[in-house]
Amino acid sequence: MTRIAAIDQGTTSTRCLVVEEGGSASCVAARRHTQYHPAPNHVEHDPEELIANIRAVVAEAGAVDAIAIANQGESCLAWDAETGRALSPVIVWQDARTTDDLKALGPEAEARSKAISGLPLDPYFSASKFRWLLLNNPDVADAHQQGRLRLGTTDAFFLDRLTGHFNTDPATASRTGLLDMATCQWSAELCELHGVPLSCLPEICPVDAGFGTFLDIPVKVSIVDQQAALRGHGCIAHGDCKVTFGTGAFLLAVTGNEPPRYGDLLPTIGWKCEGLDTVYALEGGVYDAGAALEWARNAGLFDSVEELDTFDGPSALSRGLVFVPALSGLAAPHWDRKAAPLFIGMDHATTRLDLVRAVLEGIAMLTIGLIEATETVVGRLSRISIDGGLSQNAYFAQFLASASGRTIVVPTMHELTALGLAAFCGIDVGTIRGQGRIFESDGSVSAAQRTRFEQALGFAKGWRGA
């Protein structure tokens, strides 16, 4: 019986699930890591801590036949090609330090970026982070001058250190802002635009190409976490859609074998398996989902998640109480890093649980904006599968269904990234995923209430630049 160690190296933790052919999956280990905020708009991780956590969770997996690793996507760093030593912290996808640098490139550069990579010039993506490291980190600049610099998203660092393979996959590469979506290869033009030496970037290989061995165990699959979750949800046909509610909320919808038109959302590569056509997808995100809820807990609005299972009385939104979860700005379809979080509509009777209820509803309302923007490309999304921590909150799932007017499905197994990794390894995960809970719209959220949220959203936009 095949046993896969599925490693989900995420924004706040590293988890390992052992998935077995025949229908079982269990979480065998989890390690949290530190989030560093050394300056405003800076978010960093210690790369050595991440590597140590991967090693630790693999050690707890026991005997397995293969390893599959999911990465954070846009988070990236620099390291020494000869020694493997990290030369920088990991600059996390939430980091916005390059906002002004990208704005200075101008509208013509933005148009070229969209034409080639499909992506706007936003600090969310890796390209400007690489450039920042070259300009601001003397160790990185020195390694480049000496011809021993490697630049990459975290997957390339993990693979290089663990297996000696300096590789990435097309899905992860499509999150950098440096990939030509038409050829699935690095774009020399975009590398020049951002001042990133193409020779320092990893080789792009299919997701299931095989990436050497770690502790004599084959590393069979490597891919970005959200695309792994898309496959884990069983989304393989045009219009299949999922939303993962982790640190952020990320919607992906399968669009087929041709790059989609993008509008305000992002074309991305879903996956590329050996010998098969590339599968493309459309993506939109909310920067702060679980992160907004964690902020609310740290601010003292609630103590435990059990408090959030049920609320008394009508919704916060119906009472005019709104929260816009823009702690890191607004992602698709707004693309406003100057937006700020906002509470509006409190009165003397407002309690802390009213406020945290508004936080949950605000995350759902931003997610609905993603759903509706996606529908302009792929058609009506009547049924949407969700996973991640917030998906386990019944109030949140029901509010999302009611406010969106769509059926929301929560699979029985909510570690969908791990299931996707196992699926790429050839394991049938449908039975493990399960049918789960289904939430239907009850009509409790009116058009007028949705308009009220849009008004608050307008107040939040551009606030930090005012």
CSV table of C-alpha atoms in Angstrom, one decimal:
chain,number,residue,atom,x,y,z
A,1,MET,CA,0.0,0.0,0.0
A,2,THR,CA,1.5,3.4,-1.1
A,3,ARG,CA,2.0,5.9,1.7
A,4,ILE,CA,2.6,9.6,0.8
A,5,ALA,CA,4.0,12.1,3.2
A,6,ALA,CA,2.2,15.3,2.1
A,7,ILE,CA,4.0,18.4,3.4
A,8,ASP,CA,2.0,21.6,3.5
A,9,GLN,CA,4.5,24.4,4.2
A,10,GLY,CA,2.2,27.3,4.7
A,11,THR,CA,2.3,30.9,5.9
A,12,THR,CA,2.0,30.1,9.6
A,13,SER,CA,2.9,26.4,10.0
A,14,THR,CA,4.3,23.3,8.4
A,15,ARG,CA,2.0,20.3,8.5
A,16,CYS,CA,2.5,16.7,7.4
A,17,LEU,CA,-0.3,14.3,6.5
A,18,VAL,CA,0.3,10.7,5.7
A,19,VAL,CA,-2.1,9.8,2.9
A,20,GLU,CA,-2.5,6.1,2.1
A,21,GLU,CA,-3.7,4.5,-1.1
A,22,GLY,CA,-7.1,2.9,-0.3
A,23,GLY,CA,-8.6,5.8,1.5
A,24,SER,CA,-7.1,7.2,4.7
A,25,ALA,CA,-5.3,10.3,5.7
A,26,SER,CA,-4.0,11.5,9.1
A,27,CYS,CA,-2.1,14.5,10.3
A,28,VAL,CA,1.0,13.2,11.9
A,29,ALA,CA,2.9,16.4,12.7
A,30,ALA,CA,2.6,20.2,12.7
A,31,ARG,CA,5.1,23.0,13.5
A,32,ARG,CA,4.3,26.7,13.8
A,33,HIS,CA,7.0,29.2,12.8
A,34,THR,CA,7.6,32.8,13.8
A,35,GLN,CA,6.3,35.7,11.7
A,36,TYR,CA,8.7,38.7,11.7
A,37,HIS,CA,7.6,42.3,11.1
A,38,PRO,CA,10.9,44.2,11.2
A,39,ALA,CA,9.4,47.4,9.6
A,40,PRO,CA,6.0,48.6,8.4
A,41,ASN,CA,4.8,46.5,5.4
A,42,HIS,CA,7.6,44.0,6.0
A,43,VAL,CA,6.7,40.3,6.6
A,44,GLU,CA,9.5,37.8,6.9
A,45,HIS,CA,10.2,34.2,7.9
A,46,ASP,CA,13.5,32.5,8.9
A,47,PRO,CA,14.4,30.1,6.1
A,48,GLU,CA,16.4,27.9,8.4
A,49,GLU,CA,13.4,27.5,10.7
A,50,LEU,CA,11.2,26.5,7.8
A,51,ILE,CA,13.8,23.9,6.7
A,52,ALA,CA,14.1,22.5,10.2
A,53,ASN,CA,10.3,22.2,10.5
A,54,ILE,CA,10.1,20.3,7.2
A,55,ARG,CA,12.8,17.9,8.4
A,56,ALA,CA,11.0,17.5,11.8
A,57,VAL,CA,7.6,16.6,10.3
A,58,VAL,CA,9.1,14.2,7.8
A,59,ALA,CA,10.8,12.4,10.7
A,60,GLU,CA,7.5,12.0,12.4
A,61,ALA,CA,5.8,10.5,9.3
A,62,GLY,CA,7.4,7.1,9.7
A,63,ALA,CA,7.9,4.8,6.7
A,64,VAL,CA,6.6,6.4,3.5
A,65,ASP,CA,7.0,5.6,-0.2
A,66,ALA,CA,7.2,9.2,-1.4
A,67,ILE,CA,7.2,12.8,-0.3
A,68,ALA,CA,5.2,15.6,-1.9
A,69,ILE,CA,5.7,19.3,-0.9
A,70,ALA,CA,3.4,22.3,-1.2
A,71,ASN,CA,4.8,25.8,-0.9
A,72,GLN,CA,3.5,29.3,0.0
A,73,GLY,CA,3.6,30.5,-3.6
A,74,GLU,CA,5.0,34.1,-3.9
A,75,SER,CA,7.2,34.0,-0.8
A,76,CYS,CA,10.9,34.0,-1.8
A,77,LEU,CA,14.5,34.4,-0.8
A,78,ALA,CA,18.1,34.4,-1.9
A,79,TRP,CA,20.8,31.8,-1.1
A,80,ASP,CA,24.3,30.7,-1.9
A,81,ALA,CA,24.6,28.2,-4.8
A,82,GLU,CA,27.8,26.6,-3.4
A,83,THR,CA,27.0,26.3,0.3
A,84,GLY,CA,23.2,26.4,0.3
A,85,ARG,CA,23.3,29.1,3.0
A,86,ALA,CA,20.3,31.4,3.0
A,87,LEU,CA,21.5,35.0,2.3
A,88,SER,CA,18.2,36.6,3.2
A,89,PRO,CA,15.1,36.1,5.2
A,90,VAL,CA,12.1,34.7,3.3
A,91,ILE,CA,10.1,37.8,2.1
A,92,VAL,CA,6.5,36.6,2.5
A,93,TRP,CA,3.7,37.1,0.0
A,94,GLN,CA,2.0,39.5,2.3
A,95,ASP,CA,5.0,41.8,2.3
A,96,ALA,CA,4.3,45.2,0.7
A,97,ARG,CA,7.7,46.9,0.9
A,98,THR,CA,8.1,47.3,-2.9
A,99,THR,CA,4.8,49.1,-3.5
A,100,ASP,CA,6.4,52.4,-4.4
A,101,ASP,CA,9.2,50.8,-6.4
A,102,LEU,CA,6.6,49.1,-8.7
A,103,LYS,CA,4.5,52.3,-9.0
A,104,ALA,CA,7.6,54.1,-10.3
A,105,LEU,CA,7.8,51.6,-13.2
A,106,GLY,CA,4.8,53.3,-14.7
A,107,PRO,CA,1.7,52.2,-16.7
A,108,GLU,CA,3.7,51.0,-19.8
A,109,ALA,CA,5.6,48.5,-17.7
A,110,GLU,CA,2.3,47.4,-16.1
A,111,ALA,CA,0.8,46.7,-19.5
A,112,ARG,CA,3.8,44.6,-20.5
A,113,SER,CA,3.6,42.6,-17.3
A,114,LYS,CA,0.0,41.8,-17.9
A,115,ALA,CA,0.6,41.0,-21.5
A,116,ILE,CA,3.3,38.5,-20.8
A,117,SER,CA,2.7,37.1,-17.3
A,118,GLY,CA,-1.0,38.0,-16.9
A,119,LEU,CA,-0.1,39.7,-13.6
A,120,PRO,CA,-0.2,43.3,-12.5
A,121,LEU,CA,2.8,45.0,-10.9
A,122,ASP,CA,1.9,44.2,-7.3
A,123,PRO,CA,4.3,43.5,-4.3
A,124,TYR,CA,2.3,40.3,-3.8
A,125,PHE,CA,4.4,38.7,-6.5
A,126,SER,CA,8.0,37.6,-6.2
A,127,ALA,CA,9.7,39.7,-9.0
A,128,SER,CA,10.0,43.0,-7.1
A,129,LYS,CA,11.1,41.2,-4.0
A,130,PHE,CA,14.1,39.6,-5.9
A,131,ARG,CA,15.0,43.1,-7.1
A,132,TRP,CA,14.8,44.5,-3.6
A,133,LEU,CA,17.1,41.9,-2.3
A,134,LEU,CA,19.7,42.6,-5.0
A,135,LEU,CA,19.6,46.3,-4.2
A,136,ASN,CA,19.4,46.2,-0.4
A,137,ASN,CA,21.1,43.1,0.8
A,138,PRO,CA,25.0,43.3,0.5
A,139,ASP,CA,25.4,39.5,0.8
A,140,VAL,CA,23.0,39.0,-2.1
A,141,ALA,CA,24.7,41.5,-4.3
A,142,ASP,CA,28.1,40.0,-3.5
A,143,ALA,CA,27.0,36.5,-4.3
A,144,HIS,CA,25.6,37.7,-7.6
A,145,GLN,CA,28.9,39.4,-8.4
A,146,GLN,CA,30.7,36.2,-7.7
A,147,GLY,CA,28.4,34.1,-9.8
A,148,ARG,CA,27.0,32.0,-6.9
A,149,LEU,CA,23.6,33.6,-6.3
A,150,ARG,CA,20.3,31.6,-6.4
A,151,LEU,CA,17.0,33.3,-6.3
A,152,GLY,CA,13.7,31.5,-5.9
A,153,THR,CA,10.4,30.9,-4.3
A,154,THR,CA,10.6,28.8,-1.1
A,155,ASP,CA,10.0,25.5,-3.0
A,156,ALA,CA,13.3,25.9,-5.0
A,157,PHE,CA,15.2,26.6,-1.7
A,158,PHE,CA,13.6,23.5,0.0
A,159,LEU,CA,14.4,21.2,-3.0
A,160,ASP,CA,17.9,22.6,-3.4
A,161,ARG,CA,18.7,22.1,0.3
A,162,LEU,CA,16.9,18.8,0.8
A,163,THR,CA,17.6,17.0,-2.5
A,164,GLY,CA,20.2,19.0,-4.4
A,165,HIS,CA,17.6,19.8,-7.2
A,166,PHE,CA,17.3,23.5,-8.1
A,167,ASN,CA,13.8,23.4,-9.6
A,168,THR,CA,10.4,24.9,-9.5
A,169,ASP,CA,7.1,24.0,-11.2
A,170,PRO,CA,5.1,26.0,-13.7
A,171,ALA,CA,2.3,26.8,-11.2
A,172,THR,CA,4.7,28.3,-8.7
A,173,ALA,CA,6.6,30.1,-11.4
A,174,SER,CA,3.4,31.7,-12.6
A,175,ARG,CA,3.2,33.4,-9.2
A,176,THR,CA,6.5,35.3,-9.6
A,177,GLY,CA,5.6,37.9,-12.3
A,178,LEU,CA,8.5,36.6,-14.4
A,179,LEU,CA,6.9,33.7,-16.3
A,180,ASP,CA,5.7,33.9,-19.9
A,181,MET,CA,2.2,32.3,-19.6
A,182,ALA,CA,2.3,31.4,-23.3
A,183,THR,CA,5.5,29.4,-23.2
A,184,CYS,CA,5.6,28.4,-19.5
A,185,GLN,CA,9.2,29.6,-19.4
A,186,TRP,CA,11.0,32.5,-17.8
A,187,SER,CA,10.6,35.8,-19.7
A,188,ALA,CA,13.8,37.5,-20.5
A,189,GLU,CA,11.9,40.8,-21.0
A,190,LEU,CA,10.2,40.6,-17.6
A,191,CYS,CA,13.5,39.7,-15.9
A,192,GLU,CA,15.1,42.7,-17.5
A,193,LEU,CA,12.1,44.9,-16.5
A,194,HIS,CA,12.6,43.9,-12.8
A,195,GLY,CA,16.4,43.7,-12.9
A,196,VAL,CA,16.4,40.0,-12.0
A,197,PRO,CA,19.2,37.9,-13.5
A,198,LEU,CA,17.5,35.0,-15.4
A,199,SER,CA,20.5,32.8,-14.8
A,200,CYS,CA,19.9,32.9,-11.0
A,201,LEU,CA,16.4,31.4,-11.3
A,202,PRO,CA,15.6,27.7,-11.0
A,203,GLU,CA,14.8,25.3,-13.8
A,204,ILE,CA,11.0,24.9,-14.4
A,205,CYS,CA,9.8,21.2,-14.4
A,206,PRO,CA,6.4,19.5,-14.4
A,207,VAL,CA,4.8,19.1,-11.0
A,208,ASP,CA,5.3,15.4,-11.0
A,209,ALA,CA,8.7,15.3,-12.6
A,210,GLY,CA,10.5,13.9,-9.5
A,211,PHE,CA,12.9,16.1,-7.6
A,212,GLY,CA,15.5,13.7,-6.2
A,213,THR,CA,15.5,12.1,-2.8
A,214,PHE,CA,15.5,13.2,0.8
A,215,LEU,CA,16.5,10.6,3.4
A,216,ASP,CA,16.4,8.1,0.6
A,217,ILE,CA,12.7,8.8,0.0
A,218,PRO,CA,11.7,10.1,-3.5
A,219,VAL,CA,10.4,13.6,-3.6
A,220,LYS,CA,7.8,13.0,-6.2
A,221,VAL,CA,5.7,16.2,-6.3
A,222,SER,CA,6.3,19.9,-5.7
A,223,ILE,CA,3.7,22.6,-6.3
A,224,VAL,CA,2.2,25.8,-4.8
A,225,ASP,CA,-0.3,25.2,-2.0
A,226,GLN,CA,-3.4,26.8,-3.6
A,227,GLN,CA,-3.1,24.8,-6.8
A,228,ALA,CA,-2.6,21.6,-4.8
A,229,ALA,CA,-5.8,22.5,-2.9
A,230,LEU,CA,-7.6,23.0,-6.2
A,231,ARG,CA,-6.7,19.5,-7.3
A,232,GLY,CA,-7.6,18.2,-3.8
A,233,HIS,CA,-11.1,19.6,-4.1
A,234,GLY,CA,-11.5,17.5,-7.2
A,235,CYS,CA,-11.6,20.6,-9.4
A,236,ILE,CA,-10.5,19.4,-12.9
A,237,ALA,CA,-13.2,20.6,-15.3
A,238,HIS,CA,-13.9,24.1,-16.7
A,239,GLY,CA,-15.7,26.2,-14.1
A,240,ASP,CA,-14.8,23.9,-11.1
A,241,CYS,CA,-14.1,26.3,-8.3
A,242,LYS,CA,-12.8,26.3,-4.7
A,243,VAL,CA,-11.9,28.8,-2.1
A,244,THR,CA,-9.3,28.1,0.6
A,245,PHE,CA,-9.6,30.1,3.8
A,246,GLY,CA,-6.1,30.2,5.4
A,247,THR,CA,-4.1,33.2,6.3
A,248,GLY,CA,-5.7,34.7,3.2
A,249,ALA,CA,-8.6,33.5,1.2
A,250,PHE,CA,-7.8,32.3,-2.3
A,251,LEU,CA,-10.3,31.4,-5.0
A,252,LEU,CA,-9.2,29.4,-8.0
A,253,ALA,CA,-11.4,28.3,-10.9
A,254,VAL,CA,-10.3,25.9,-13.6
A,255,THR,CA,-10.5,27.4,-17.1
A,256,GLY,CA,-9.0,24.6,-19.3
A,257,ASN,CA,-5.9,24.3,-21.5
A,258,GLU,CA,-5.7,27.9,-22.7
A,259,PRO,CA,-4.6,30.9,-20.6
A,260,PRO,CA,-7.8,32.7,-19.6
A,261,ARG,CA,-8.6,36.4,-20.1
A,262,TYR,CA,-8.1,38.0,-16.8
A,263,GLY,CA,-9.8,41.4,-16.3
A,264,ASP,CA,-9.4,42.2,-12.6
A,265,LEU,CA,-8.4,38.7,-11.6
A,266,LEU,CA,-5.3,36.7,-12.3
A,267,PRO,CA,-4.6,34.1,-14.9
A,268,THR,CA,-2.4,31.4,-13.4
A,269,ILE,CA,-1.2,27.9,-14.2
A,270,GLY,CA,-3.2,25.2,-12.3
A,271,TRP,CA,-0.6,22.5,-13.0
A,272,LYS,CA,1.5,20.9,-15.6
A,273,CYS,CA,2.0,17.1,-15.4
A,274,GLU,CA,4.5,15.2,-17.4
A,275,GLY,CA,3.2,14.3,-20.9
A,276,LEU,CA,-0.1,16.2,-20.4
A,277,ASP,CA,-1.3,19.7,-21.5
A,278,THR,CA,-1.0,22.6,-19.1
A,279,VAL,CA,-4.2,23.2,-17.0
A,280,TYR,CA,-4.9,26.9,-16.5
A,281,ALA,CA,-7.0,28.6,-13.8
A,282,LEU,CA,-8.2,32.0,-12.7
A,283,GLU,CA,-7.3,33.3,-9.3
A,284,GLY,CA,-8.4,36.0,-6.9
A,285,GLY,CA,-7.5,36.6,-3.3
A,286,VAL,CA,-8.3,38.3,0.0
A,287,TYR,CA,-5.1,39.1,1.8
A,288,ASP,CA,-6.5,38.9,5.3
A,289,ALA,CA,-8.9,36.0,6.1
A,290,GLY,CA,-7.5,33.9,9.0
A,291,ALA,CA,-5.0,36.7,9.6
A,292,ALA,CA,-7.9,39.1,10.2
A,293,LEU,CA,-9.5,36.6,12.7
A,294,GLU,CA,-6.1,36.2,14.4
A,295,TRP,CA,-5.8,39.9,14.7
A,296,ALA,CA,-9.2,40.1,16.3
A,297,ARG,CA,-8.3,37.5,18.8
A,298,ASN,CA,-5.0,39.3,19.6
A,299,ALA,CA,-7.0,42.5,20.0
A,300,GLY,CA,-9.2,40.8,22.6
A,301,LEU,CA,-12.4,40.5,20.7
A,302,PHE,CA,-12.6,36.8,21.5
A,303,ASP,CA,-10.7,34.1,23.4
A,304,SER,CA,-11.4,30.8,21.6
A,305,VAL,CA,-12.9,29.8,18.3
A,306,GLU,CA,-15.7,28.0,20.2
A,307,GLU,CA,-17.2,31.4,20.9
A,308,LEU,CA,-17.7,31.9,17.2
A,309,ASP,CA,-19.9,28.8,16.4
A,310,THR,CA,-23.2,30.6,17.0
A,311,PHE,CA,-24.4,34.2,17.4
A,312,ASP,CA,-27.6,35.5,18.8
A,313,GLY,CA,-29.9,37.8,16.8
A,314,PRO,CA,-29.6,39.2,13.3
A,315,SER,CA,-26.3,39.6,11.4
A,316,ALA,CA,-23.9,42.5,12.1
A,317,LEU,CA,-24.4,43.6,8.5
A,318,SER,CA,-28.2,43.8,8.9
A,319,ARG,CA,-27.6,46.1,11.8
A,320,GLY,CA,-25.3,48.4,9.9
A,321,LEU,CA,-22.1,47.1,11.5
A,322,VAL,CA,-19.4,46.5,9.0
A,323,PHE,CA,-15.8,45.5,9.0
A,324,VAL,CA,-13.5,45.7,5.9
A,325,PRO,CA,-10.6,43.2,6.4
A,326,ALA,CA,-7.9,45.2,4.7
A,327,LEU,CA,-5.1,44.9,7.2
A,328,SER,CA,-2.7,44.2,4.3
A,329,GLY,CA,-4.7,46.2,1.7
A,330,LEU,CA,-7.1,44.8,-0.9
A,331,ALA,CA,-6.2,42.2,-3.4
A,332,ALA,CA,-8.3,41.2,-6.5
A,333,PRO,CA,-10.4,42.7,-7.9
A,334,HIS,CA,-9.5,46.0,-6.2
A,335,TRP,CA,-5.7,45.9,-6.1
A,336,ASP,CA,-5.3,48.6,-3.5
A,337,ARG,CA,-2.4,48.3,-1.2
A,338,LYS,CA,-3.3,51.7,0.3
A,339,ALA,CA,-6.6,50.5,1.6
A,340,ALA,CA,-7.0,50.2,5.4
A,341,PRO,CA,-9.1,48.0,7.7
A,342,LEU,CA,-12.3,49.7,8.8
A,343,PHE,CA,-15.0,49.2,11.4
A,344,ILE,CA,-18.1,51.4,10.9
A,345,GLY,CA,-21.6,51.4,12.4
A,346,MET,CA,-20.8,50.8,16.1
A,347,ASP,CA,-23.0,52.2,18.9
A,348,HIS,CA,-23.2,52.1,22.7
A,349,ALA,CA,-24.7,48.6,22.6
A,350,THR,CA,-22.0,47.1,20.4
A,351,THR,CA,-20.2,44.2,22.1
A,352,ARG,CA,-16.8,42.6,21.3
A,353,LEU,CA,-18.6,39.6,19.8
A,354,ASP,CA,-20.6,41.9,17.6
A,355,LEU,CA,-17.3,43.2,16.3
A,356,VAL,CA,-15.8,39.7,15.7
A,357,ARG,CA,-19.0,38.7,14.0
A,358,ALA,CA,-18.5,41.7,11.6
A,359,VAL,CA,-15.0,40.4,11.0
A,360,LEU,CA,-16.3,37.0,9.8
A,361,GLU,CA,-19.0,38.7,7.6
A,362,GLY,CA,-16.4,41.1,6.1
A,363,ILE,CA,-14.2,38.2,5.0
A,364,ALA,CA,-17.2,36.6,3.4
A,365,MET,CA,-18.3,39.8,1.6
A,366,LEU,CA,-14.8,40.3,0.1
A,367,THR,CA,-14.9,36.7,-1.0
A,368,ILE,CA,-18.2,37.3,-2.8
A,369,GLY,CA,-16.5,40.0,-4.8
A,370,LEU,CA,-14.1,37.4,-6.1
A,371,ILE,CA,-16.9,35.0,-6.9
A,372,GLU,CA,-18.7,37.5,-9.0
A,373,ALA,CA,-15.6,38.7,-10.8
A,374,THR,CA,-14.7,35.1,-11.7
A,375,GLU,CA,-18.2,34.5,-13.1
A,376,THR,CA,-17.6,37.2,-15.8
A,377,VAL,CA,-15.0,34.8,-17.2
A,378,VAL,CA,-16.2,31.2,-16.5
A,379,GLY,CA,-19.9,31.7,-16.1
A,380,ARG,CA,-22.2,31.1,-13.2
A,381,LEU,CA,-20.7,29.4,-10.1
A,382,SER,CA,-23.7,27.9,-8.5
A,383,ARG,CA,-21.7,25.4,-6.3
A,384,ILE,CA,-18.4,26.3,-4.6
A,385,SER,CA,-16.2,24.1,-2.4
A,386,ILE,CA,-14.4,25.7,0.5
A,387,ASP,CA,-11.7,24.6,2.9
A,388,GLY,CA,-9.3,25.9,5.5
A,389,GLY,CA,-9.8,27.0,9.1
A,390,LEU,CA,-12.8,29.4,8.5
A,391,SER,CA,-14.6,26.7,6.5
A,392,GLN,CA,-15.1,24.8,9.8
A,393,ASN,CA,-17.1,27.7,11.2
A,394,ALA,CA,-20.8,27.0,10.5
A,395,TYR,CA,-21.9,30.6,10.9
A,396,PHE,CA,-19.3,31.8,8.4
A,397,ALA,CA,-20.2,29.1,5.8
A,398,GLN,CA,-23.9,29.8,6.1
A,399,PHE,CA,-23.4,33.6,5.9
A,400,LEU,CA,-21.3,33.1,2.8
A,401,ALA,CA,-24.0,30.9,1.2
A,402,SER,CA,-26.7,33.4,2.1
A,403,ALA,CA,-24.9,36.5,1.0
A,404,SER,CA,-23.7,35.0,-2.2
A,405,GLY,CA,-26.9,33.2,-3.2
A,406,ARG,CA,-24.8,30.0,-3.9
A,407,THR,CA,-24.4,26.5,-2.6
A,408,ILE,CA,-21.3,26.2,-0.3
A,409,VAL,CA,-19.8,22.7,0.1
A,410,VAL,CA,-17.4,21.9,3.0
A,411,PRO,CA,-15.7,18.6,2.4
A,412,THR,CA,-15.4,16.1,5.2
A,413,MET,CA,-11.7,16.2,5.0
A,414,HIS,CA,-10.5,19.9,5.1
A,415,GLU,CA,-6.7,19.3,4.5
A,416,LEU,CA,-7.3,19.7,0.8
A,417,THR,CA,-3.7,20.8,0.0
A,418,ALA,CA,-2.4,17.5,1.3
A,419,LEU,CA,-5.1,15.6,-0.7
A,420,GLY,CA,-4.1,17.4,-3.8
A,421,LEU,CA,-0.4,16.5,-3.3
A,422,ALA,CA,-1.5,12.9,-2.9
A,423,ALA,CA,-3.6,13.1,-6.1
A,424,PHE,CA,-0.6,14.3,-8.0
A,425,CYS,CA,1.2,11.2,-6.7
A,426,GLY,CA,-1.5,9.0,-8.3
A,427,ILE,CA,-3.7,8.3,-5.3
A,428,ASP,CA,-7.5,8.5,-5.6
A,429,VAL,CA,-8.5,10.9,-2.9
A,430,GLY,CA,-12.2,11.2,-3.6
A,431,THR,CA,-13.3,8.9,-0.8
A,432,ILE,CA,-11.1,10.6,1.7
A,433,ARG,CA,-12.4,14.0,0.7
A,434,GLY,CA,-16.0,13.0,1.3
A,435,GLN,CA,-19.2,14.9,0.6
A,436,GLY,CA,-19.2,16.9,3.8
A,437,ARG,CA,-21.7,19.6,4.8
A,438,ILE,CA,-23.8,21.6,2.3
A,439,PHE,CA,-25.0,25.2,3.0
A,440,GLU,CA,-27.8,26.7,0.9
A,441,SER,CA,-28.8,30.4,0.7
A,442,ASP,CA,-31.6,31.2,3.0
A,443,GLY,CA,-32.2,34.7,1.6
A,444,SER,CA,-31.3,36.4,4.9
A,445,VAL,CA,-28.8,38.9,3.3
A,446,SER,CA,-30.5,41.5,1.2
A,447,ALA,CA,-29.2,43.6,-1.7
A,448,ALA,CA,-29.4,46.7,0.5
A,449,GLN,CA,-27.1,45.1,3.0
A,450,ARG,CA,-24.6,44.2,0.3
A,451,THR,CA,-24.8,47.8,-0.9
A,452,ARG,CA,-24.0,48.9,2.7
A,453,PHE,CA,-20.8,46.8,2.7
A,454,GLU,CA,-19.8,48.3,-0.7
A,455,GLN,CA,-20.1,51.8,0.8
A,456,ALA,CA,-17.8,50.9,3.7
A,457,LEU,CA,-15.4,49.3,1.2
A,458,GLY,CA,-15.3,52.6,-0.7
A,459,PHE,CA,-14.3,54.4,2.5
A,460,ALA,CA,-11.5,52.0,3.2
A,461,LYS,CA,-9.9,52.3,-0.3
A,462,GLY,CA,-6.9,54.5,-0.6
A,463,TRP,CA,-7.0,55.5,3.1
A,464,ARG,CA,-3.2,55.1,3.7
A,465,GLY,CA,-2.5,57.4,0.8
A,466,ALA,CA,-4.9,60.1,1.8
